[in-house]
Amino acid sequence: MDTQSTNQSNKRAIADIPVRRRLPLRLLAILAKSPVGIAGSLIVTVVVVLAFIGPVISPQDPLSRNIRARFKPPGFVDESGNSYLLGNDQLGRDILSRIIAGSRVSVLVGVVSVLISGTLGVIYGLISGFIGGPVDSVLMRIVDGLLAIPFIILVIAISGVVGAGLSTLILILGFTGWITYARVIRGEVLKVREMEYVLAAYALGQSRLKVMFLHILPNVVASAIVLAAVQVGVTILAESSLSFLGLGVKPPTVTWGLMLSDGRQYINSAWWMTAFPGIAITITVLGVVFLGDWLRDFLDPNVRGRA
């Protein structure tokens, strides 16, 4: 009884707080109940912070070469007293500093390309599901045709034709990643457009354009947010894969994929050149997936109602 009384008191206290202040409290309440959400939030926060303040906290210049310190193992300290916590690569460059520098590219590519693909996919799926009929059939057949081509193969083909580079890679990933959003949002729109409040909006004389953007779009955007969180991880993997194959970002820009590519021929003698960038990619992608899983719970009205 005491526990139930305490919970009811807490809920009443939260209910008395203004809505704009209540939402962060609910967010923290749901986050506190989810170890996966806490882990994902911490990982993503660390990666984002490293991306922004990397040049300030980086122990060495990620592009600085020191031939005399080639292939030095983790924990190496040179004659000047500089320590290399994660070792050096084939040109004597600090692995830790390069991982920190690579986080900037991963965050930039992941976020910007997902913003592009998410915007395109949401608009496409919204129009397809809302209009329906022959238009929906034609638009979805286009999506089905593109889905038949594996994503990474499609990206590699376009990258090979257009060329490599950071800006080009962002645009390629952005303009090829919208397909998943289109399918998901179209399915959500088909459900929402039959809801009572949508029919009531029509009865009140609102235009189709208003209904689509004021009543349907806000109720499907939660699914797009959850999908976008997961797609950031997919995009980071795609960028690393393309850079590893030489079809992504080119040197001297530092990326985790390029670090893997540099270290693959030395994997038997200098394992740290591939191990640490690989660990960075794995942890970052897992963190993004964990955060997306928690966002799904937070944006679920049933879960919010219990918080």
CSV table of C-alpha atoms in Angstrom, one decimal:
chain,number,residue,atom,x,y,z
A,1,MET,CA,0.0,0.0,0.0
A,2,ASP,CA,2.8,2.4,0.9
A,3,THR,CA,4.4,1.8,-2.5
A,4,GLN,CA,1.1,2.4,-4.4
A,5,SER,CA,0.4,5.5,-2.4
A,6,THR,CA,3.9,6.8,-3.2
A,7,ASN,CA,3.5,6.1,-6.9
A,8,GLN,CA,0.1,7.8,-6.9
A,9,SER,CA,1.5,10.8,-5.1
A,10,ASN,CA,4.4,11.0,-7.7
A,11,LYS,CA,1.9,10.8,-10.6
A,12,ARG,CA,-0.2,13.6,-9.0
A,13,ALA,CA,2.9,15.7,-8.5
A,14,ILE,CA,3.9,15.2,-12.1
A,15,ALA,CA,0.4,16.0,-13.3
A,16,ASP,CA,0.5,19.4,-11.5
A,17,ILE,CA,3.7,20.4,-13.4
A,18,PRO,CA,3.1,22.3,-16.7
A,19,VAL,CA,3.1,20.2,-19.8
A,20,ARG,CA,6.3,21.7,-21.2
A,21,ARG,CA,8.2,20.7,-18.0
A,22,ARG,CA,6.4,17.4,-17.6
A,23,LEU,CA,7.7,15.9,-20.8
A,24,PRO,CA,11.4,15.9,-19.8
A,25,LEU,CA,10.4,14.3,-16.4
A,26,ARG,CA,8.5,11.5,-18.2
A,27,LEU,CA,11.5,11.1,-20.6
A,28,LEU,CA,13.8,10.7,-17.6
A,29,ALA,CA,11.4,8.4,-15.8
A,30,ILE,CA,11.3,6.0,-18.8
A,31,LEU,CA,15.0,6.3,-19.3
A,32,ALA,CA,15.7,5.4,-15.7
A,33,LYS,CA,13.7,2.1,-16.2
A,34,SER,CA,15.7,1.1,-19.2
A,35,PRO,CA,19.3,0.0,-18.8
A,36,VAL,CA,19.5,-0.3,-22.6
A,37,GLY,CA,18.3,3.2,-23.0
A,38,ILE,CA,20.8,4.5,-20.5
A,39,ALA,CA,23.7,2.7,-22.2
A,40,GLY,CA,22.6,3.9,-25.6
A,41,SER,CA,22.3,7.5,-24.4
A,42,LEU,CA,25.7,7.5,-22.8
A,43,ILE,CA,27.4,6.0,-25.9
A,44,VAL,CA,25.8,8.4,-28.3
A,45,THR,CA,26.5,11.3,-26.0
A,46,VAL,CA,30.2,10.4,-25.7
A,47,VAL,CA,30.5,10.0,-29.5
A,48,VAL,CA,28.8,13.3,-30.2
A,49,VAL,CA,30.9,15.1,-27.6
A,50,LEU,CA,34.1,13.6,-29.1
A,51,ALA,CA,32.9,14.8,-32.6
A,52,PHE,CA,32.5,18.4,-31.4
A,53,ILE,CA,35.5,18.8,-29.1
A,54,GLY,CA,37.8,16.2,-30.6
A,55,PRO,CA,40.5,18.7,-31.8
A,56,VAL,CA,40.7,20.1,-28.2
A,57,ILE,CA,41.1,16.9,-26.3
A,58,SER,CA,43.0,14.9,-29.0
A,59,PRO,CA,46.4,13.9,-27.5
A,60,GLN,CA,48.2,14.2,-30.9
A,61,ASP,CA,47.7,15.5,-34.3
A,62,PRO,CA,45.8,12.7,-36.2
A,63,LEU,CA,47.8,13.5,-39.4
A,64,SER,CA,51.2,13.9,-37.8
A,65,ARG,CA,53.7,11.2,-38.9
A,66,ASN,CA,56.6,9.8,-36.9
A,67,ILE,CA,58.4,7.2,-38.9
A,68,ARG,CA,60.5,6.2,-35.9
A,69,ALA,CA,57.4,5.3,-34.0
A,70,ARG,CA,55.9,3.0,-36.7
A,71,PHE,CA,53.9,0.0,-35.5
A,72,LYS,CA,54.4,0.8,-31.8
A,73,PRO,CA,52.0,-1.2,-29.6
A,74,PRO,CA,49.4,0.3,-27.2
A,75,GLY,CA,50.9,2.1,-24.2
A,76,PHE,CA,54.1,3.2,-26.1
A,77,VAL,CA,55.8,6.3,-24.8
A,78,ASP,CA,58.3,8.1,-27.0
A,79,GLU,CA,61.6,9.9,-26.0
A,80,SER,CA,59.7,13.2,-25.6
A,81,GLY,CA,57.3,11.7,-23.1
A,82,ASN,CA,54.3,11.5,-25.4
A,83,SER,CA,52.2,8.5,-24.7
A,84,TYR,CA,50.3,6.6,-27.4
A,85,LEU,CA,47.5,4.8,-25.4
A,86,LEU,CA,46.2,2.8,-28.4
A,87,GLY,CA,49.5,2.5,-30.3
A,88,ASN,CA,50.6,3.8,-33.7
A,89,ASP,CA,50.0,2.9,-37.3
A,90,GLN,CA,52.3,2.2,-40.2
A,91,LEU,CA,53.2,5.9,-40.5
A,92,GLY,CA,53.6,6.5,-36.8
A,93,ARG,CA,50.3,8.3,-36.4
A,94,ASP,CA,48.4,8.0,-33.1
A,95,ILE,CA,45.5,5.6,-33.3
A,96,LEU,CA,43.6,7.2,-30.4
A,97,SER,CA,43.8,10.7,-32.0
A,98,ARG,CA,42.6,9.2,-35.4
A,99,ILE,CA,39.7,7.4,-33.8
A,100,ILE,CA,38.6,10.7,-32.2
A,101,ALA,CA,39.0,12.5,-35.5
A,102,GLY,CA,37.0,9.8,-37.3
A,103,SER,CA,34.1,10.2,-34.9
A,104,ARG,CA,33.4,13.6,-36.5
A,105,VAL,CA,33.0,12.1,-40.0
A,106,SER,CA,30.8,9.3,-38.6
A,107,VAL,CA,28.5,11.7,-36.8
A,108,LEU,CA,28.3,14.1,-39.8
A,109,VAL,CA,27.6,11.4,-42.3
A,110,GLY,CA,25.1,9.6,-40.1
A,111,VAL,CA,23.1,12.6,-39.1
A,112,VAL,CA,23.0,14.6,-42.3
A,113,SER,CA,22.3,11.7,-44.6
A,114,VAL,CA,19.5,10.5,-42.3
A,115,LEU,CA,18.0,14.0,-42.3
A,116,ILE,CA,18.0,13.9,-46.1
A,117,SER,CA,16.7,10.4,-46.5
A,118,GLY,CA,14.2,10.7,-43.7
A,119,THR,CA,12.7,13.9,-45.1
A,120,LEU,CA,12.4,12.4,-48.6
A,121,GLY,CA,11.0,9.1,-47.4
A,122,VAL,CA,8.4,10.7,-45.0
A,123,ILE,CA,7.1,13.0,-47.8
A,124,TYR,CA,7.0,10.1,-50.3
A,125,GLY,CA,5.2,7.7,-47.9
A,126,LEU,CA,2.8,10.4,-46.8
A,127,ILE,CA,1.7,11.3,-50.3
A,128,SER,CA,1.5,7.6,-51.3
A,129,GLY,CA,-0.6,6.5,-48.4
A,130,PHE,CA,-2.8,9.6,-48.3
A,131,ILE,CA,-3.7,9.7,-51.9
A,132,GLY,CA,-4.0,5.9,-52.3
A,133,GLY,CA,-5.5,4.3,-55.4
A,134,PRO,CA,-3.5,4.1,-58.7
A,135,VAL,CA,-1.0,6.7,-57.4
A,136,ASP,CA,-0.2,4.6,-54.4
A,137,SER,CA,0.2,1.5,-56.5
A,138,VAL,CA,2.6,3.2,-58.9
A,139,LEU,CA,4.7,4.8,-56.1
A,140,MET,CA,4.9,1.5,-54.2
A,141,ARG,CA,6.0,-0.5,-57.2
A,142,ILE,CA,8.9,1.9,-57.6
A,143,VAL,CA,9.8,1.3,-54.0
A,144,ASP,CA,9.5,-2.5,-54.4
A,145,GLY,CA,11.8,-2.3,-57.4
A,146,LEU,CA,14.4,-0.4,-55.4
A,147,LEU,CA,14.1,-2.7,-52.4
A,148,ALA,CA,14.9,-5.6,-54.7
A,149,ILE,CA,18.5,-4.2,-55.0
A,150,PRO,CA,20.6,-4.6,-51.8
A,151,PHE,CA,21.3,-1.2,-50.2
A,152,ILE,CA,25.0,-1.6,-50.0
A,153,ILE,CA,25.3,-2.8,-53.6
A,154,LEU,CA,23.2,0.2,-54.8
A,155,VAL,CA,25.4,2.6,-52.9
A,156,ILE,CA,28.6,1.0,-54.2
A,157,ALA,CA,27.3,1.2,-57.8
A,158,ILE,CA,26.4,4.9,-57.5
A,159,SER,CA,29.6,5.8,-55.6
A,160,GLY,CA,31.7,4.1,-58.3
A,161,VAL,CA,30.0,6.1,-61.1
A,162,VAL,CA,29.7,9.5,-59.3
A,163,GLY,CA,33.0,9.4,-57.5
A,164,ALA,CA,34.2,9.5,-53.9
A,165,GLY,CA,34.3,12.3,-51.4
A,166,LEU,CA,32.7,13.3,-48.1
A,167,SER,CA,30.0,15.6,-49.6
A,168,THR,CA,29.3,13.1,-52.4
A,169,LEU,CA,29.0,10.2,-49.9
A,170,ILE,CA,26.5,12.1,-47.7
A,171,LEU,CA,24.3,12.8,-50.8
A,172,ILE,CA,24.5,9.2,-52.0
A,173,LEU,CA,23.5,7.8,-48.6
A,174,GLY,CA,20.8,10.4,-48.2
A,175,PHE,CA,19.2,9.9,-51.6
A,176,THR,CA,19.3,6.1,-51.4
A,177,GLY,CA,18.2,5.6,-47.8
A,178,TRP,CA,14.7,7.0,-48.2
A,179,ILE,CA,13.1,3.8,-49.4
A,180,THR,CA,12.6,2.2,-45.9
A,181,TYR,CA,11.0,5.4,-44.6
A,182,ALA,CA,8.6,5.5,-47.5
A,183,ARG,CA,7.4,1.9,-46.8
A,184,VAL,CA,7.0,2.4,-43.0
A,185,ILE,CA,5.3,5.9,-43.2
A,186,ARG,CA,3.0,4.7,-46.0
A,187,GLY,CA,1.8,1.9,-43.8
A,188,GLU,CA,1.2,4.2,-40.8
A,189,VAL,CA,-0.7,6.7,-43.0
A,190,LEU,CA,-3.0,4.0,-44.2
A,191,LYS,CA,-4.0,3.3,-40.6
A,192,VAL,CA,-4.2,6.9,-39.4
A,193,ARG,CA,-6.3,8.3,-42.3
A,194,GLU,CA,-9.2,6.1,-41.2
A,195,MET,CA,-9.2,7.3,-37.6
A,196,GLU,CA,-12.2,9.2,-36.2
A,197,TYR,CA,-10.4,12.5,-35.7
A,198,VAL,CA,-9.3,12.5,-39.4
A,199,LEU,CA,-12.9,11.9,-40.5
A,200,ALA,CA,-14.0,14.6,-38.1
A,201,ALA,CA,-11.6,17.0,-39.7
A,202,TYR,CA,-13.1,16.3,-43.1
A,203,ALA,CA,-16.6,16.8,-41.6
A,204,LEU,CA,-15.6,20.2,-40.3
A,205,GLY,CA,-14.6,21.2,-43.8
A,206,GLN,CA,-10.8,21.2,-43.6
A,207,SER,CA,-9.0,20.8,-46.9
A,208,ARG,CA,-7.1,17.6,-47.8
A,209,LEU,CA,-3.8,19.4,-47.6
A,210,LYS,CA,-4.6,20.6,-44.0
A,211,VAL,CA,-5.7,17.1,-43.0
A,212,MET,CA,-2.5,15.6,-44.4
A,213,PHE,CA,-0.1,17.9,-42.7
A,214,LEU,CA,-1.9,18.9,-39.5
A,215,HIS,CA,-3.7,15.7,-38.5
A,216,ILE,CA,-1.9,12.8,-40.2
A,217,LEU,CA,1.8,13.8,-40.4
A,218,PRO,CA,2.1,14.6,-36.6
A,219,ASN,CA,0.7,11.1,-35.8
A,220,VAL,CA,3.2,9.2,-38.0
A,221,VAL,CA,6.3,11.2,-37.3
A,222,ALA,CA,7.1,9.2,-34.2
A,223,SER,CA,7.7,6.1,-36.3
A,224,ALA,CA,10.0,8.1,-38.5
A,225,ILE,CA,12.0,9.3,-35.5
A,226,VAL,CA,12.5,5.7,-34.3
A,227,LEU,CA,13.5,4.5,-37.7
A,228,ALA,CA,15.9,7.4,-38.2
A,229,ALA,CA,17.7,6.5,-34.9
A,230,VAL,CA,18.3,3.0,-36.2
A,231,GLN,CA,19.2,4.2,-39.7
A,232,VAL,CA,22.0,6.4,-38.3
A,233,GLY,CA,23.8,3.2,-37.3
A,234,VAL,CA,23.1,1.6,-40.7
A,235,THR,CA,24.6,4.7,-42.4
A,236,ILE,CA,27.7,4.7,-40.2
A,237,LEU,CA,28.3,1.1,-41.2
A,238,ALA,CA,27.7,2.0,-44.9
A,239,GLU,CA,30.2,4.8,-44.7
A,240,SER,CA,32.8,2.6,-43.0
A,241,SER,CA,32.2,-0.1,-45.6
A,242,LEU,CA,32.6,2.3,-48.5
A,243,SER,CA,35.7,3.9,-47.1
A,244,PHE,CA,37.1,0.5,-46.4
A,245,LEU,CA,36.6,-0.4,-50.1
A,246,GLY,CA,38.1,2.9,-51.3
A,247,LEU,CA,34.7,4.2,-52.6
A,248,GLY,CA,34.0,6.6,-49.7
A,249,VAL,CA,35.9,9.4,-48.1
A,250,LYS,CA,39.5,9.8,-49.3
A,251,PRO,CA,42.7,10.6,-47.4
A,252,PRO,CA,43.8,12.8,-45.7
A,253,THR,CA,40.3,12.9,-44.1
A,254,VAL,CA,40.3,10.4,-41.2
A,255,THR,CA,37.5,7.9,-41.0
A,256,TRP,CA,37.1,4.6,-39.2
A,257,GLY,CA,36.6,2.7,-42.4
A,258,LEU,CA,39.9,4.1,-43.8
A,259,MET,CA,41.7,3.1,-40.6
A,260,LEU,CA,40.4,-0.5,-41.1
A,261,SER,CA,41.6,-0.4,-44.7
A,262,ASP,CA,45.0,0.8,-43.7
A,263,GLY,CA,45.4,-1.9,-41.0
A,264,ARG,CA,44.1,-5.0,-42.8
A,265,GLN,CA,47.4,-5.9,-44.3
A,266,TYR,CA,49.1,-5.6,-40.9
A,267,ILE,CA,46.5,-7.5,-38.9
A,268,ASN,CA,48.9,-10.3,-37.9
A,269,SER,CA,51.8,-8.0,-36.8
A,270,ALA,CA,49.9,-4.9,-35.7
A,271,TRP,CA,46.4,-6.0,-34.6
A,272,TRP,CA,45.6,-2.7,-32.8
A,273,MET,CA,45.4,-0.9,-36.2
A,274,THR,CA,42.2,-2.7,-37.0
A,275,ALA,CA,40.9,-3.8,-33.5
A,276,PHE,CA,40.4,-0.4,-32.0
A,277,PRO,CA,38.6,1.3,-35.0
A,278,GLY,CA,36.5,-1.9,-35.3
A,279,ILE,CA,35.6,-1.6,-31.6
A,280,ALA,CA,34.7,2.1,-32.1
A,281,ILE,CA,32.3,1.2,-35.0
A,282,THR,CA,30.7,-1.6,-33.1
A,283,ILE,CA,30.1,0.4,-29.9
A,284,THR,CA,28.8,3.4,-31.8
A,285,VAL,CA,26.3,1.4,-33.8
A,286,LEU,CA,25.2,-0.6,-30.8
A,287,GLY,CA,24.7,2.7,-28.9
A,288,VAL,CA,22.5,4.1,-31.7
A,289,VAL,CA,20.5,0.9,-31.9
A,290,PHE,CA,20.0,0.9,-28.1
A,291,LEU,CA,18.9,4.6,-28.2
A,292,GLY,CA,16.5,3.8,-31.0
A,293,ASP,CA,15.0,0.9,-29.0
A,294,TRP,CA,14.4,3.3,-26.0
A,295,LEU,CA,12.9,6.0,-28.3
A,296,ARG,CA,10.4,3.5,-29.5
A,297,ASP,CA,9.3,2.9,-25.9
A,298,PHE,CA,9.3,6.6,-25.1
A,299,LEU,CA,7.2,7.5,-28.1
A,300,ASP,CA,4.7,4.7,-27.5
A,301,PRO,CA,1.6,6.3,-25.9
A,302,ASN,CA,0.9,3.2,-23.8
A,303,VAL,CA,4.4,3.3,-22.2
A,304,ARG,CA,4.2,7.1,-21.7
A,305,GLY,CA,0.9,6.6,-19.9
A,306,ARG,CA,2.5,4.2,-17.4
A,307,ALA,CA,5.4,6.4,-16.7
